[in-house]
Amino acid sequence: MNEQQFWAQLQQLIYPSEIAQAQWERLVQLHASPPLPTKLIIQTICNGSVYLTEKSPLNFPTITPAVSLSANQQLALEMAVSNSAIALIVGSPATGKTRIATTLAHAAINLSKRVLLLTHHNAALTAYRNLPGYPFWCQQQDYRNWLINELRSRHLAQPQMDYLPLHLLPDAELAKLRTPAKLERWLPIIQTASRQKLTELLQQEFPDLESARVELLAYRLKQLEPLLHQQLRLSQLYSNLSEQAMTELADQLTENSQAPVLGTVAEFMQPQHQSLWQTTFDLVIVEEAQDLTWLELMLLSGLGQKLVLFGDEMPRRSPQSSQPQSFFTRFSQCFNWLSQHLLPAYRCHLTEQFRLHPEIAKLVYPVMCDRWILTQSSRVNYHLPQIAHRLVWHDVPNQTAGKQMIAFLQHFDPQLSSQIGMITFCDQQRDWLQTHSPKEFSELLIGTVAEWAGMERAIAIVSCVGHPETIPPEAINIALTRGRDYLILFGDYDVWWQVSSPMRALLAQVDKERMVVLS
């Protein structure tokens, strides 16, 4: 296939829609002047594996990760920060893709690089909610208006002043007195009253505190009085900013390279975000890249100087039709195709996992991938005497699976609820479990597989209710890798045995018994 055929076949993937015209115009721009990531993809498809001598001008210095990384993960990070056009990081669930992506995003933003970070599920964005700067979330609103609302309601309403000496721990009681309303009331008292009088008044404000604690609070307030006065003054100034001043401030922040853009791929492709397509990002990071379509991949490749893709390597699906098909139809899984055809200089396979207990990992990973995955476990694992095995399948009819799961939950102390999660393959089962879960398990996490992306708990209880033929292997893989120390599955053995899937491969490791103990 030559480049002319490539563009002709790619344009056939654009279906009539509200955003089709914008996609078409963007492809025309890429055709006329393809950036390095786009050029590498085109040349790899048309000419086979190639190496581009031209490099992106990222020029990252040496990065010291804030979190510990294994040697394998460190190698992937170094590839991600290199000046190559593309870095493709392949790894099964729990091999550290999110950890590497988070480290990369933090480092890029702190070095004033403009970052676009996308996933396919909103839940997977949870790990990035504390990124520095003013992250823009691609939702149903314009970035400029969203930023003005954020500045008004959250950031300028109370200026953040971390003025405590480094040798002092954060003071929760002091923080309660730092709101504008509290400062307006207390600052005149702090300035004029003696420390003894201030202590007496604080004792009335905080009757539950010990006298020594109140005395310490009074001492700190006296010491920090100039800074408290400055904070109140800033709050008053910010609250009186005119609309024009607020707009000018928002415009300046919009141009700030330290304002990353985050969201799902679907949200980013919506018409209200077309202006972002004209932005040149230093770094485009995509998690769950195995779900990208070719059209999405090509559009995203044209947005940045470097494209970093994180994803699972999934089994190749055979074409369903014997009719002549285009390249993009025959090889619909673009991430898998790239992982097999890009030169090794552009791809890295993660071969270590740190989440699952070894007894679970040795049964789960062989059904998910053909690669050998080394289990690294250095932490103390949960050991619950009421559960004799780490991985168990409860053979129950679909109609009673929910009731059986709730009954099984009663074996645990409610204080463990923050370490327990329930996973479902359908919304209806999730809603039923949420309605019927015991109220004392207030921190119990219940959600569908999509809502569990990037999440984990010590104990995962999986509802295998649904039609196995409609559940994609990647959803099953997520469900099997959310429980660090215990994985308990409830479902109809015979139903799952009839359909080829990772779950059937898991069940094939044991004899057909109604209470199947896998480890």
JSON list of N, CA and C in Angstrom, two decimals, residues 31 89 142 146-147 156 179 185 211 214 221 229 244 281 305 320 337 344 358 403 421 470 476 504 508-509:
[
{"chain": "A", "resi": 31, "resn": "HIS", "atom": "N", "xyz": [-2.26, 15.33, 6.02]},
{"chain": "A", "resi": 31, "resn": "HIS", "atom": "CA", "xyz": [-1.75, 14.87, 4.73]},
{"chain": "A", "resi": 31, "resn": "HIS", "atom": "C", "xyz": [-0.75, 15.88, 4.17]},
{"chain": "A", "resi": 89, "resn": "ILE", "atom": "N", "xyz": [4.02, 1.42, 25.01]},
{"chain": "A", "resi": 89, "resn": "ILE", "atom": "CA", "xyz": [4.26, 0.63, 26.22]},
{"chain": "A", "resi": 89, "resn": "ILE", "atom": "C", "xyz": [3.17, -0.43, 26.33]},
{"chain": "A", "resi": 142, "resn": "ASP", "atom": "N", "xyz": [-16.91, 24.75, 27.67]},
{"chain": "A", "resi": 142, "resn": "ASP", "atom": "CA", "xyz": [-15.75, 25.40, 27.09]},
{"chain": "A", "resi": 142, "resn": "ASP", "atom": "C", "xyz": [-14.67, 25.58, 28.16]},
{"chain": "A", "resi": 146, "resn": "TRP", "atom": "N", "xyz": [-15.02, 27.18, 31.91]},
{"chain": "A", "resi": 146, "resn": "TRP", "atom": "CA", "xyz": [-14.77, 26.27, 33.04]},
{"chain": "A", "resi": 146, "resn": "TRP", "atom": "C", "xyz": [-13.69, 26.84, 33.96]},
{"chain": "A", "resi": 147, "resn": "LEU", "atom": "N", "xyz": [-12.63, 27.39, 33.35]},
{"chain": "A", "resi": 147, "resn": "LEU", "atom": "CA", "xyz": [-11.53, 27.93, 34.15]},
{"chain": "A", "resi": 147, "resn": "LEU", "atom": "C", "xyz": [-11.98, 29.12, 34.99]},
{"chain": "A", "resi": 156, "resn": "LEU", "atom": "N", "xyz": [-9.46, 31.01, 43.86]},
{"chain": "A", "resi": 156, "resn": "LEU", "atom": "CA", "xyz": [-9.29, 32.37, 44.37]},
{"chain": "A", "resi": 156, "resn": "LEU", "atom": "C", "xyz": [-10.17, 32.66, 45.57]},
{"chain": "A", "resi": 179, "resn": "THR", "atom": "N", "xyz": [-10.49, 30.35, 56.73]},
{"chain": "A", "resi": 179, "resn": "THR", "atom": "CA", "xyz": [-11.47, 30.77, 55.73]},
{"chain": "A", "resi": 179, "resn": "THR", "atom": "C", "xyz": [-11.66, 32.29, 55.83]},
{"chain": "A", "resi": 185, "resn": "ARG", "atom": "N", "xyz": [-13.39, 37.60, 61.38]},
{"chain": "A", "resi": 185, "resn": "ARG", "atom": "CA", "xyz": [-13.83, 37.65, 62.78]},
{"chain": "A", "resi": 185, "resn": "ARG", "atom": "C", "xyz": [-12.65, 37.58, 63.74]},
{"chain": "A", "resi": 211, "resn": "SER", "atom": "N", "xyz": [-6.69, 21.76, 76.96]},
{"chain": "A", "resi": 211, "resn": "SER", "atom": "CA", "xyz": [-6.21, 23.12, 77.20]},
{"chain": "A", "resi": 211, "resn": "SER", "atom": "C", "xyz": [-4.81, 23.34, 76.62]},
{"chain": "A", "resi": 214, "resn": "VAL", "atom": "N", "xyz": [-5.13, 24.01, 72.94]},
{"chain": "A", "resi": 214, "resn": "VAL", "atom": "CA", "xyz": [-5.65, 25.35, 72.68]},
{"chain": "A", "resi": 214, "resn": "VAL", "atom": "C", "xyz": [-4.55, 26.38, 72.88]},
{"chain": "A", "resi": 221, "resn": "LEU", "atom": "N", "xyz": [-1.20, 31.21, 66.28]},
{"chain": "A", "resi": 221, "resn": "LEU", "atom": "CA", "xyz": [-1.95, 32.32, 65.68]},
{"chain": "A", "resi": 221, "resn": "LEU", "atom": "C", "xyz": [-1.23, 33.64, 65.91]},
{"chain": "A", "resi": 229, "resn": "HIS", "atom": "N", "xyz": [-2.98, 37.97, 58.06]},
{"chain": "A", "resi": 229, "resn": "HIS", "atom": "CA", "xyz": [-3.46, 39.25, 57.55]},
{"chain": "A", "resi": 229, "resn": "HIS", "atom": "C", "xyz": [-3.29, 39.33, 56.03]},
{"chain": "A", "resi": 244, "resn": "GLN", "atom": "N", "xyz": [-13.78, 41.62, 33.77]},
{"chain": "A", "resi": 244, "resn": "GLN", "atom": "CA", "xyz": [-12.72, 41.80, 32.79]},
{"chain": "A", "resi": 244, "resn": "GLN", "atom": "C", "xyz": [-11.38, 41.27, 33.31]},
{"chain": "A", "resi": 281, "resn": "PHE", "atom": "N", "xyz": [0.57, 20.04, 21.17]},
{"chain": "A", "resi": 281, "resn": "PHE", "atom": "CA", "xyz": [1.01, 19.57, 22.48]},
{"chain": "A", "resi": 281, "resn": "PHE", "atom": "C", "xyz": [2.44, 19.03, 22.38]},
{"chain": "A", "resi": 305, "resn": "GLN", "atom": "N", "xyz": [4.20, 16.57, 19.50]},
{"chain": "A", "resi": 305, "resn": "GLN", "atom": "CA", "xyz": [5.54, 16.27, 19.04]},
{"chain": "A", "resi": 305, "resn": "GLN", "atom": "C", "xyz": [5.92, 14.83, 19.36]},
{"chain": "A", "resi": 320, "resn": "GLN", "atom": "N", "xyz": [-14.22, -11.28, 9.95]},
{"chain": "A", "resi": 320, "resn": "GLN", "atom": "CA", "xyz": [-15.46, -12.03, 9.87]},
{"chain": "A", "resi": 320, "resn": "GLN", "atom": "C", "xyz": [-15.91, -12.24, 8.43]},
{"chain": "A", "resi": 337, "resn": "TRP", "atom": "N", "xyz": [-1.41, -3.98, 16.16]},
{"chain": "A", "resi": 337, "resn": "TRP", "atom": "CA", "xyz": [-0.63, -4.00, 14.92]},
{"chain": "A", "resi": 337, "resn": "TRP", "atom": "C", "xyz": [0.68, -3.24, 15.10]},
{"chain": "A", "resi": 344, "resn": "PRO", "atom": "N", "xyz": [11.81, -2.24, 17.59]},
{"chain": "A", "resi": 344, "resn": "PRO", "atom": "CA", "xyz": [11.98, -2.31, 19.06]},
{"chain": "A", "resi": 344, "resn": "PRO", "atom": "C", "xyz": [12.39, -0.98, 19.69]},
{"chain": "A", "resi": 358, "resn": "PRO", "atom": "N", "xyz": [0.99, -13.93, 44.54]},
{"chain": "A", "resi": 358, "resn": "PRO", "atom": "CA", "xyz": [1.55, -14.96, 43.65]},
{"chain": "A", "resi": 358, "resn": "PRO", "atom": "C", "xyz": [0.61, -16.14, 43.38]},
{"chain": "A", "resi": 403, "resn": "LYS", "atom": "N", "xyz": [-27.60, -12.49, 45.59]},
{"chain": "A", "resi": 403, "resn": "LYS", "atom": "CA", "xyz": [-27.91, -12.84, 46.98]},
{"chain": "A", "resi": 403, "resn": "LYS", "atom": "C", "xyz": [-26.75, -13.59, 47.63]},
{"chain": "A", "resi": 421, "resn": "GLY", "atom": "N", "xyz": [-14.18, -4.88, 47.29]},
{"chain": "A", "resi": 421, "resn": "GLY", "atom": "CA", "xyz": [-14.88, -4.34, 46.14]},
{"chain": "A", "resi": 421, "resn": "GLY", "atom": "C", "xyz": [-15.67, -5.41, 45.42]},
{"chain": "A", "resi": 470, "resn": "THR", "atom": "N", "xyz": [-20.99, -11.93, 24.89]},
{"chain": "A", "resi": 470, "resn": "THR", "atom": "CA", "xyz": [-21.03, -10.48, 24.66]},
{"chain": "A", "resi": 470, "resn": "THR", "atom": "C", "xyz": [-19.99, -9.72, 25.49]},
{"chain": "A", "resi": 476, "resn": "ILE", "atom": "N", "xyz": [-12.96, -9.03, 30.92]},
{"chain": "A", "resi": 476, "resn": "ILE", "atom": "CA", "xyz": [-12.70, -10.16, 31.83]},
{"chain": "A", "resi": 476, "resn": "ILE", "atom": "C", "xyz": [-11.32, -10.01, 32.46]},
{"chain": "A", "resi": 504, "resn": "ARG", "atom": "N", "xyz": [-13.16, -19.11, 30.74]},
{"chain": "A", "resi": 504, "resn": "ARG", "atom": "CA", "xyz": [-13.21, -20.55, 30.49]},
{"chain": "A", "resi": 504, "resn": "ARG", "atom": "C", "xyz": [-11.81, -21.16, 30.65]},
{"chain": "A", "resi": 508, "resn": "ALA", "atom": "N", "xyz": [-10.74, -24.13, 33.20]},
{"chain": "A", "resi": 508, "resn": "ALA", "atom": "CA", "xyz": [-10.19, -25.36, 32.64]},
{"chain": "A", "resi": 508, "resn": "ALA", "atom": "C", "xyz": [-9.02, -25.89, 33.45]},
{"chain": "A", "resi": 509, "resn": "GLN", "atom": "N", "xyz": [-8.51, -25.07, 34.36]},
{"chain": "A", "resi": 509, "resn": "GLN", "atom": "CA", "xyz": [-7.35, -25.50, 35.14]},
{"chain": "A", "resi": 509, "resn": "GLN", "atom": "C", "xyz": [-7.73, -26.42, 36.29]}
]
